[in-house]
Short mmCIF file of C-alpha atoms in Angstrom, two decimals:
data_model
loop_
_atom_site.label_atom_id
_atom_site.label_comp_id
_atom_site.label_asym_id
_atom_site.label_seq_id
_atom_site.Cartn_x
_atom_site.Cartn_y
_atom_site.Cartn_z
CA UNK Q 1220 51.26 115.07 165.73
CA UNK Q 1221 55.27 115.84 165.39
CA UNK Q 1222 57.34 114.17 168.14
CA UNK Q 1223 61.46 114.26 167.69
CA UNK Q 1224 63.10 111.41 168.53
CA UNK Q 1225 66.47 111.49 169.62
CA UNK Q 1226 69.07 109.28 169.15
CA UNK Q 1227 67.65 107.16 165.88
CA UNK Q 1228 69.71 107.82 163.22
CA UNK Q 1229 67.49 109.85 161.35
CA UNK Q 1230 67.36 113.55 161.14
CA UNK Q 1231 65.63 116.34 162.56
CA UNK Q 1232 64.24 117.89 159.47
CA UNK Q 1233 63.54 114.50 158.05
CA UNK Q 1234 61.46 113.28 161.42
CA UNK Q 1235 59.33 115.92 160.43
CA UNK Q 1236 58.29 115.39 156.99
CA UNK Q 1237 58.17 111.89 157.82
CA UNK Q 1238 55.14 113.55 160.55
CA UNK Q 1239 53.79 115.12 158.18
CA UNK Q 1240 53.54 112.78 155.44
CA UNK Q 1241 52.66 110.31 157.85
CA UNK Q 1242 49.55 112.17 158.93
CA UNK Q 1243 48.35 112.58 155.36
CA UNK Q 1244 48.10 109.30 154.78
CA UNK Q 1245 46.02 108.17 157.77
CA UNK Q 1246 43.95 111.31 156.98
CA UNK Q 1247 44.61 113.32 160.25
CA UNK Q 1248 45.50 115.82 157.96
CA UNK Q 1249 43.30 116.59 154.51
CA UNK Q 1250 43.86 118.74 151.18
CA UNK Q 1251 43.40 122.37 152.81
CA UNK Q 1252 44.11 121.74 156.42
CA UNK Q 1253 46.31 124.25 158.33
CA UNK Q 1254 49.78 122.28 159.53
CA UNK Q 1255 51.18 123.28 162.90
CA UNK Q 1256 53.16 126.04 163.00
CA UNK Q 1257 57.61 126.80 162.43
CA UNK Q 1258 57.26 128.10 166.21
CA UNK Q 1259 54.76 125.42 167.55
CA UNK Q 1260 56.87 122.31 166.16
CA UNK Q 1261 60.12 124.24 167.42
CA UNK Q 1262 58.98 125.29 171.01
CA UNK Q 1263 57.55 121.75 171.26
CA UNK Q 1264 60.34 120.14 170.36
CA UNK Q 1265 62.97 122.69 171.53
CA UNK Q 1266 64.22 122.49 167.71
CA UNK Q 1267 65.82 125.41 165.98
CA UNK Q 1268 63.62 127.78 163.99
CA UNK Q 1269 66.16 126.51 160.59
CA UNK Q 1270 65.36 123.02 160.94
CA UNK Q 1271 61.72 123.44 161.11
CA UNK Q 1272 61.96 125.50 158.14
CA UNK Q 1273 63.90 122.87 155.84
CA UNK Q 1274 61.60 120.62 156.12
CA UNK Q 1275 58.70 122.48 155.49
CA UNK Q 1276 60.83 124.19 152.63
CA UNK Q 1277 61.36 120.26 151.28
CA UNK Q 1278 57.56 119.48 151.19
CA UNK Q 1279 57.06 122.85 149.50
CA UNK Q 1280 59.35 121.93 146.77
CA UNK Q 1281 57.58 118.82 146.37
CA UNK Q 1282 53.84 120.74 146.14
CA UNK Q 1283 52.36 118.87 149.11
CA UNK Q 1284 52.62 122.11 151.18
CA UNK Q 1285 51.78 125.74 150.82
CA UNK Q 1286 52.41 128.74 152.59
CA UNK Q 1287 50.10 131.52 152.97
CA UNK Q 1288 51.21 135.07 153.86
CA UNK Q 1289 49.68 136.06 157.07
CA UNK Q 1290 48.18 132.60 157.86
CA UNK Q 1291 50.60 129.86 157.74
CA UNK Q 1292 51.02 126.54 155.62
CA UNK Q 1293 48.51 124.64 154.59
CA UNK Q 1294 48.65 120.77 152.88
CA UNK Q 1295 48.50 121.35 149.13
CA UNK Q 1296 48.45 117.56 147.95
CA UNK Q 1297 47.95 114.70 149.72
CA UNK Q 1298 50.41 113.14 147.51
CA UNK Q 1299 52.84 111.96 149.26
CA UNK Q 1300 54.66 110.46 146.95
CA UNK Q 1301 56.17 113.24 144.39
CA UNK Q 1302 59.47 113.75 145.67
CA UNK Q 1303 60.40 116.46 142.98
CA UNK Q 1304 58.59 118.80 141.32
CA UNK Q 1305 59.49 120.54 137.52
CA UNK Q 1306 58.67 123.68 136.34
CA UNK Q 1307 58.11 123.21 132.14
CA UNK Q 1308 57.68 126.09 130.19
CA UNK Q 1309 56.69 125.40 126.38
CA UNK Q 1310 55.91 128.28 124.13
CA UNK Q 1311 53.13 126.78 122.72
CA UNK Q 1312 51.72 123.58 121.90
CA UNK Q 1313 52.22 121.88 118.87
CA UNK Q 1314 52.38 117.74 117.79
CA UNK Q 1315 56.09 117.47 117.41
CA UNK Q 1316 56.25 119.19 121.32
CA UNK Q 1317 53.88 116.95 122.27
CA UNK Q 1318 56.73 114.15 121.22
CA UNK Q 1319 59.52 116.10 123.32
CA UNK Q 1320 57.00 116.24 126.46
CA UNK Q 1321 55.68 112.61 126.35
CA UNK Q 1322 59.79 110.91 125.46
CA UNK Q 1323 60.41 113.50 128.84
CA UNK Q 1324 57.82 112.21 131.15
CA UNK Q 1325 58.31 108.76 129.90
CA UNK Q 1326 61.91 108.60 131.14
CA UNK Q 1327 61.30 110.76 134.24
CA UNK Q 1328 60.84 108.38 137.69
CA UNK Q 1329 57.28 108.24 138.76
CA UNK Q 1330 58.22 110.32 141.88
CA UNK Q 1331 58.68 113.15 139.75
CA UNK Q 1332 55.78 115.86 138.95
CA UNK Q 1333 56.06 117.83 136.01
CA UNK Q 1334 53.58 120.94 135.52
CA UNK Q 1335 53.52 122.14 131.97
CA UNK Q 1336 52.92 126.10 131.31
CA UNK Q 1337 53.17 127.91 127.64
CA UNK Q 1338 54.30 131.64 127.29
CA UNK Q 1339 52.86 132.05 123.52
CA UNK Q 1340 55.28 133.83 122.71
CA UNK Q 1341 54.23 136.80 124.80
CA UNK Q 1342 57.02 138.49 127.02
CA UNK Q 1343 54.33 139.21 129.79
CA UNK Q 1344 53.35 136.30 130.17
CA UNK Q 1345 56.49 134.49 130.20
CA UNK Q 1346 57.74 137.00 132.93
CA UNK Q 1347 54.52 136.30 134.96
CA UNK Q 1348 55.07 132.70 134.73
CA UNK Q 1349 58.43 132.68 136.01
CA UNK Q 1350 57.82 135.18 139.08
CA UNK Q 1351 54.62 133.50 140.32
CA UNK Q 1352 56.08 129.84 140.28
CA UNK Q 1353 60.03 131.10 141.66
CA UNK Q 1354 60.90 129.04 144.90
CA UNK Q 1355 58.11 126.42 143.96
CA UNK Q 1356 60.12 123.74 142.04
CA UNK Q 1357 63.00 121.60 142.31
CA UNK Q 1358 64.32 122.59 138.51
CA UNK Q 1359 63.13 124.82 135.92
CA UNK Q 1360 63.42 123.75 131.95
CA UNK Q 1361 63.07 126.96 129.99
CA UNK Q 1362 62.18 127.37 126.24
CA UNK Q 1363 62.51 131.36 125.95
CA UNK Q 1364 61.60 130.93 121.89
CA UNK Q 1365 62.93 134.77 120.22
CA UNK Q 1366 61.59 136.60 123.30
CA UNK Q 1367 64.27 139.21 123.97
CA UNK Q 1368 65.92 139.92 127.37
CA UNK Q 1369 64.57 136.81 128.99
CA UNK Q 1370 67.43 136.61 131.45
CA UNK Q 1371 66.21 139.31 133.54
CA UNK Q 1372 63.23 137.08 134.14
CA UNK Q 1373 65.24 134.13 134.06
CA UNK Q 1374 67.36 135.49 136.86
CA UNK Q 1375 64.84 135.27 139.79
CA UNK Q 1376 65.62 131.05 139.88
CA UNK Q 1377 68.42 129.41 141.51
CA UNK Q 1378 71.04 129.28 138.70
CA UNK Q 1379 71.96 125.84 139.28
CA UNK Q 1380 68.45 124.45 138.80
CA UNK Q 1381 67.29 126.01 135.47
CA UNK Q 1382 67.88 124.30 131.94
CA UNK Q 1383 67.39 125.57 128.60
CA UNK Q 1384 65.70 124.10 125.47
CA UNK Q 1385 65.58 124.60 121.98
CA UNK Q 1386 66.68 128.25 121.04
CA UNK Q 1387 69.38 129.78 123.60
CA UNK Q 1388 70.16 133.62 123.57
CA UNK Q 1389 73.30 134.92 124.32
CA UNK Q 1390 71.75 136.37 127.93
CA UNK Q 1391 70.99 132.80 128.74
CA UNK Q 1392 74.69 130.90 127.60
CA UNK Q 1393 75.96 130.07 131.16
CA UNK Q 1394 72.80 127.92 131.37
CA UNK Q 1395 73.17 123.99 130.62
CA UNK Q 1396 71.15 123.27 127.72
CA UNK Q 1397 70.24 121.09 124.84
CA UNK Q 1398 69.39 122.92 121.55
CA UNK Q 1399 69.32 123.33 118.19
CA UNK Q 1400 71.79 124.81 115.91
CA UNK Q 1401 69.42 126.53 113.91
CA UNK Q 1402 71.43 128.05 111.34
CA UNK Q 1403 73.65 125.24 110.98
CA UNK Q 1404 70.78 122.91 110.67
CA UNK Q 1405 68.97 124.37 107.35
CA UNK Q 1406 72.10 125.49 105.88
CA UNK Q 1407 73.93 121.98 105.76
CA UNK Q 1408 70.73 119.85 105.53
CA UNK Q 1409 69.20 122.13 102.10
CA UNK Q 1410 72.95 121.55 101.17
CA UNK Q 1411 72.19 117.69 100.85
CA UNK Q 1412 69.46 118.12 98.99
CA UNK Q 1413 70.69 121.14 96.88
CA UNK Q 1414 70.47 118.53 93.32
CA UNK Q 1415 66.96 118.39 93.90
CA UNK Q 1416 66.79 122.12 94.70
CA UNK Q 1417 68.52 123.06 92.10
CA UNK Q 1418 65.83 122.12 89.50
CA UNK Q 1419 63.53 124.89 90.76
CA UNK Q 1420 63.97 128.84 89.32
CA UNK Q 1421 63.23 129.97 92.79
CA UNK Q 1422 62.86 129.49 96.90
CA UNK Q 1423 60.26 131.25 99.27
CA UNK Q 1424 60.66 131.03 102.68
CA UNK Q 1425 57.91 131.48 104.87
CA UNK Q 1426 58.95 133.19 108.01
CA UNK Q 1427 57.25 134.97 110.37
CA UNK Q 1428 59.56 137.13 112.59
CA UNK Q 1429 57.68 137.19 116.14
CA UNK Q 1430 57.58 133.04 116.29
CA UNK Q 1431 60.53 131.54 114.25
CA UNK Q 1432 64.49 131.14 115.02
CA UNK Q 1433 66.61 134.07 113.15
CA UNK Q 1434 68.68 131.08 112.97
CA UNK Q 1435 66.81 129.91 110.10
CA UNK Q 1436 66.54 132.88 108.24
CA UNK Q 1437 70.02 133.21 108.23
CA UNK Q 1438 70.84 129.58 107.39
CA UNK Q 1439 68.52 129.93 104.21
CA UNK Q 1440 70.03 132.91 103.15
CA UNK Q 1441 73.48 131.78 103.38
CA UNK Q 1442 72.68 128.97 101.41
CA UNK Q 1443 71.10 130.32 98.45
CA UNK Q 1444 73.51 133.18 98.00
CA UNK Q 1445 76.29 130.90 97.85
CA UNK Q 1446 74.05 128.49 95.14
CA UNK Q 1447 73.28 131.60 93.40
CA UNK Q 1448 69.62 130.64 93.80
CA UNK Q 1449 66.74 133.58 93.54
CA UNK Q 1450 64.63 133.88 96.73
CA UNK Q 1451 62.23 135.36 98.55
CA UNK Q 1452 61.27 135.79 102.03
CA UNK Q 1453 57.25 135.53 102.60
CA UNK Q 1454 55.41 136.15 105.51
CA UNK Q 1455 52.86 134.06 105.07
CA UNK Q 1456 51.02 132.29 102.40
CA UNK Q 1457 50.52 135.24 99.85
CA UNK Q 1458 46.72 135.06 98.34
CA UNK Q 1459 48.49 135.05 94.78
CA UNK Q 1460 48.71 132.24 92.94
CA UNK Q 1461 51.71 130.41 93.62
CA UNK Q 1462 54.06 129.79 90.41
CA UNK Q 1463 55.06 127.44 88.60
CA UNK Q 1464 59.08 126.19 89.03
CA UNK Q 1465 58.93 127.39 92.92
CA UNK Q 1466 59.98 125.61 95.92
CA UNK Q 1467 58.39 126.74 99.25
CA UNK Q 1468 60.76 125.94 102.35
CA UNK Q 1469 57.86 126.08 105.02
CA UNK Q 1470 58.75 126.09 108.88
CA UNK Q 1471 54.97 125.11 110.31
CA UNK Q 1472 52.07 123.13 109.65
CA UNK Q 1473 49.85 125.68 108.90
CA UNK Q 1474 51.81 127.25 105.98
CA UNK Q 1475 51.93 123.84 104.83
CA UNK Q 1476 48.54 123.55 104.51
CA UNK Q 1477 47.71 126.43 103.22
CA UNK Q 1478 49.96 125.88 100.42
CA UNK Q 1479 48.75 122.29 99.72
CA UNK Q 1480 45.19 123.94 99.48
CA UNK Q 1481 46.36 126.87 96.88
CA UNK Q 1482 48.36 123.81 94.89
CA UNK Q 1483 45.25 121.88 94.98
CA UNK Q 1484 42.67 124.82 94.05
CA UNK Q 1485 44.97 125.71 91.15
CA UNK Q 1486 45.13 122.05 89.73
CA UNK Q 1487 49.20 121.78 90.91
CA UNK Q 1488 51.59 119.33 92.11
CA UNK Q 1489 54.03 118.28 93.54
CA UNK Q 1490 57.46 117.65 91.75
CA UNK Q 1491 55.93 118.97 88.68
CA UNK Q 1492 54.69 121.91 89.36
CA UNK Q 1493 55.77 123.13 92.92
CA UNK Q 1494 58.00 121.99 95.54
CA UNK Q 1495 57.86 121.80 99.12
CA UNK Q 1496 60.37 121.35 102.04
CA UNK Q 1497 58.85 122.00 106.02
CA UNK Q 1498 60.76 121.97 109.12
CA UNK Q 1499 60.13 119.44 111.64
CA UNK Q 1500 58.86 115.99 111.24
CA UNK Q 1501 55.38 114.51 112.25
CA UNK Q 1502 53.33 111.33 110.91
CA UNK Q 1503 51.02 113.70 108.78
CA UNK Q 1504 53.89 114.71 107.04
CA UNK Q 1505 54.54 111.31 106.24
CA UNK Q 1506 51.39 110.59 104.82
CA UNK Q 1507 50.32 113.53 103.10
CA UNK Q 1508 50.83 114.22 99.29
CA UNK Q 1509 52.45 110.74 99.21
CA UNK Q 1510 55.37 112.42 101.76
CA UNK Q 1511 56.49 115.59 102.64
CA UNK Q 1512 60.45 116.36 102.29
CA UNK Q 1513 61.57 117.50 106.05
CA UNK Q 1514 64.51 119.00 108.21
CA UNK Q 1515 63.90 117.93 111.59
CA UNK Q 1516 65.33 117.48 114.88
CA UNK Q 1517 64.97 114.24 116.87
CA UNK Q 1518 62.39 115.52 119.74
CA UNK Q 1519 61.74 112.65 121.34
CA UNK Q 1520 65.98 112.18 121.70
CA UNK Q 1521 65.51 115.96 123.36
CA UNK Q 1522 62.99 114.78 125.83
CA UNK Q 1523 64.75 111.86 126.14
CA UNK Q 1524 67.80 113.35 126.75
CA UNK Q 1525 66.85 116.08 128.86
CA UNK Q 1526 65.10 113.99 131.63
CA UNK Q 1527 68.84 112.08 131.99
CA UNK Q 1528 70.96 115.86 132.43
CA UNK Q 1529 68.29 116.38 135.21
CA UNK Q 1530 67.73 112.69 137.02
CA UNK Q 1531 72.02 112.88 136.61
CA UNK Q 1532 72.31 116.96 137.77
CA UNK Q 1533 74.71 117.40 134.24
CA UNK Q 1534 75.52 120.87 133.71
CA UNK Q 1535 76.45 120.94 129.81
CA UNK Q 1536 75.22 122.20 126.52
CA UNK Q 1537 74.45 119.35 123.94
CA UNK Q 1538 73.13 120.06 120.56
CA UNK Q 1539 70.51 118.01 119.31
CA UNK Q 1540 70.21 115.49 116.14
CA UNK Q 1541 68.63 116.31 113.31
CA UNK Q 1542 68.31 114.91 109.77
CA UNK Q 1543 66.94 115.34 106.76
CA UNK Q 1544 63.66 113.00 105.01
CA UNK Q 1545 64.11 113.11 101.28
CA UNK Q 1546 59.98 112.48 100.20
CA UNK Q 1547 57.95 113.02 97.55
CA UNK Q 1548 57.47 116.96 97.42
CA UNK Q 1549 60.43 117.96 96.19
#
């Protein structure tokens, strides 16, 4: 099945694969067949043990071959025609990730798997992620979330292939990255809409501590002890009635609709009763209540953007856009 040529401008290694691939596609070899072995390809082609081993190392990157303690390597995929493979971990699924994932894919080349995985915010998981899929991909795009100590974890993959999104800790700096500047981002964007905000006796945050940026928290707080403004930080929707004069600054969907349900069941609304301001954008939130008022980053610029530092290897850290949308809920 492998024969090295000599003499043909084309390398060892890359003879190989080219075997390999080759025989998948006339269907000498199938999903689950057993390839010939490092030592049989070397003694049969008086190669060195390293050159076999590249190229079997290069189709493992690309998921069309598997090894198997004990046993061999196997053919994984019969496609031939992923060259790279990425290694996406999400910590959960929501619609304005779904916007960051699709704008990535979309400006990915079509030789390019990506295989999406989601930690939910659970530090076990996330570790077990990240050990069982080491040495399987060409690059690694990390969103760690607030879990603590993730470098540890992070540690186990070649430095140069790993890229951070979204919130990065301190452990994970020397990482390139594109982000957001959490605390920066509330603070100046409730800033330009503080003569709106002003009108209102008092802000509630709604934070929850195990899923949301401390970023935020400390953005908000910064900003209404330097307005003077009264606040209060919730974690969750509280089953009182909500008051009169109150703005709600609300950082995902489900507060938000919990809140629109209490504001509805207690004959509220918005502007005139109640304000509300939610963090990230979506096309409900354009709709619903006649508009929602959001902070937001631009995800589909971070998927967008991310699939370019990869396709062009860039090593940097870029903060992401964001904006504010002035609506009708506040």
């Amino acid at each position: 099945m492998i024969e090295i040529k000599k003499k043909i401008g084309i390398p060892k290694y890359k003879q190989i694969i080219n075997a390999i691939e080759n025989a998948i596609e006339n269907g000498s070899l199938k999903k689950g067949d057993q390839v010939p072995s490092i030592n049989t390809i070397k003694n049969n082609n008086k190669l060195s043990r390293d050159t076999v081993l590249m190229a079997f190392n290069e189709l493992k990157h690309r998921g069309i071959i598997e090894s198997i303690v004990g046993k061999g390597y196997y053919v994984l995929s019969e496609d031939i025609n992923v060259h790279q493979k990425i290694f996406l971990l999400f910590d959960e699924l929501n619609s304005f990730k779904e916007d960051l994932y699709n704008s990535f894919l979309e400006n990915l080349n079509d030789t390019i798997q990506v295989d999406i995985f989601f930690h939910h915010f659970n530090k076990t998981i996330f570790k077990k992620l990240i050990k069982d899929n080491a040495g399987g991909y060409n690059y690694y795009v990390i969103m760690p979330a607030n879990l603590e100590n993730t470098g540890k974890s992070i540690q186990l993959l070649p430095d140069d292939k790993v890229y951070i999104l979204d919130q990065v800790p301190e452990d994970l700096m020397a990482y390139p990255s594109i982000y957001q500047n959490f605390e920066k981002v509330i603070y100046e964007n409730l800033n330009k809409a503080s003569e709106l905000i002003l009108k209102y006796h008092k802000i509630n945050l709604i934070f929850s501590e195990e899923k949301q940026p401390k970023g935020l928290l400390k953005g908000f707080i910064r900003f209404c002890e330097q307005n003077v403004i009264p606040f209060e930080i919730l974690s969750n929707v509280k089953e009182e009635p909500l008051t009169k004069g109150e703005l709600y600054v609300l950082l995902d969907d489900k507060s938000l609709l919990r809140i629109i349900k209490k504001m509805k069941s207690q004959n509220m609304t918005l502007v005139n009763d109640i304000g509300v301001i939610s963090y990230n954008d979506t096309l409900l939130k354009e709709i619903v209540e006649g508009g929602i008022t959001t902070i937001t980053t631009d995800f589909n610029e971070m998927g967008k953007r991310l699939a370019k530092m990869i396709l062009n290897k860039e090593q940097g850290k870029i903060e992401n856009l964001n904006k504010l949308i002035i609506r009708n809920s506040i």
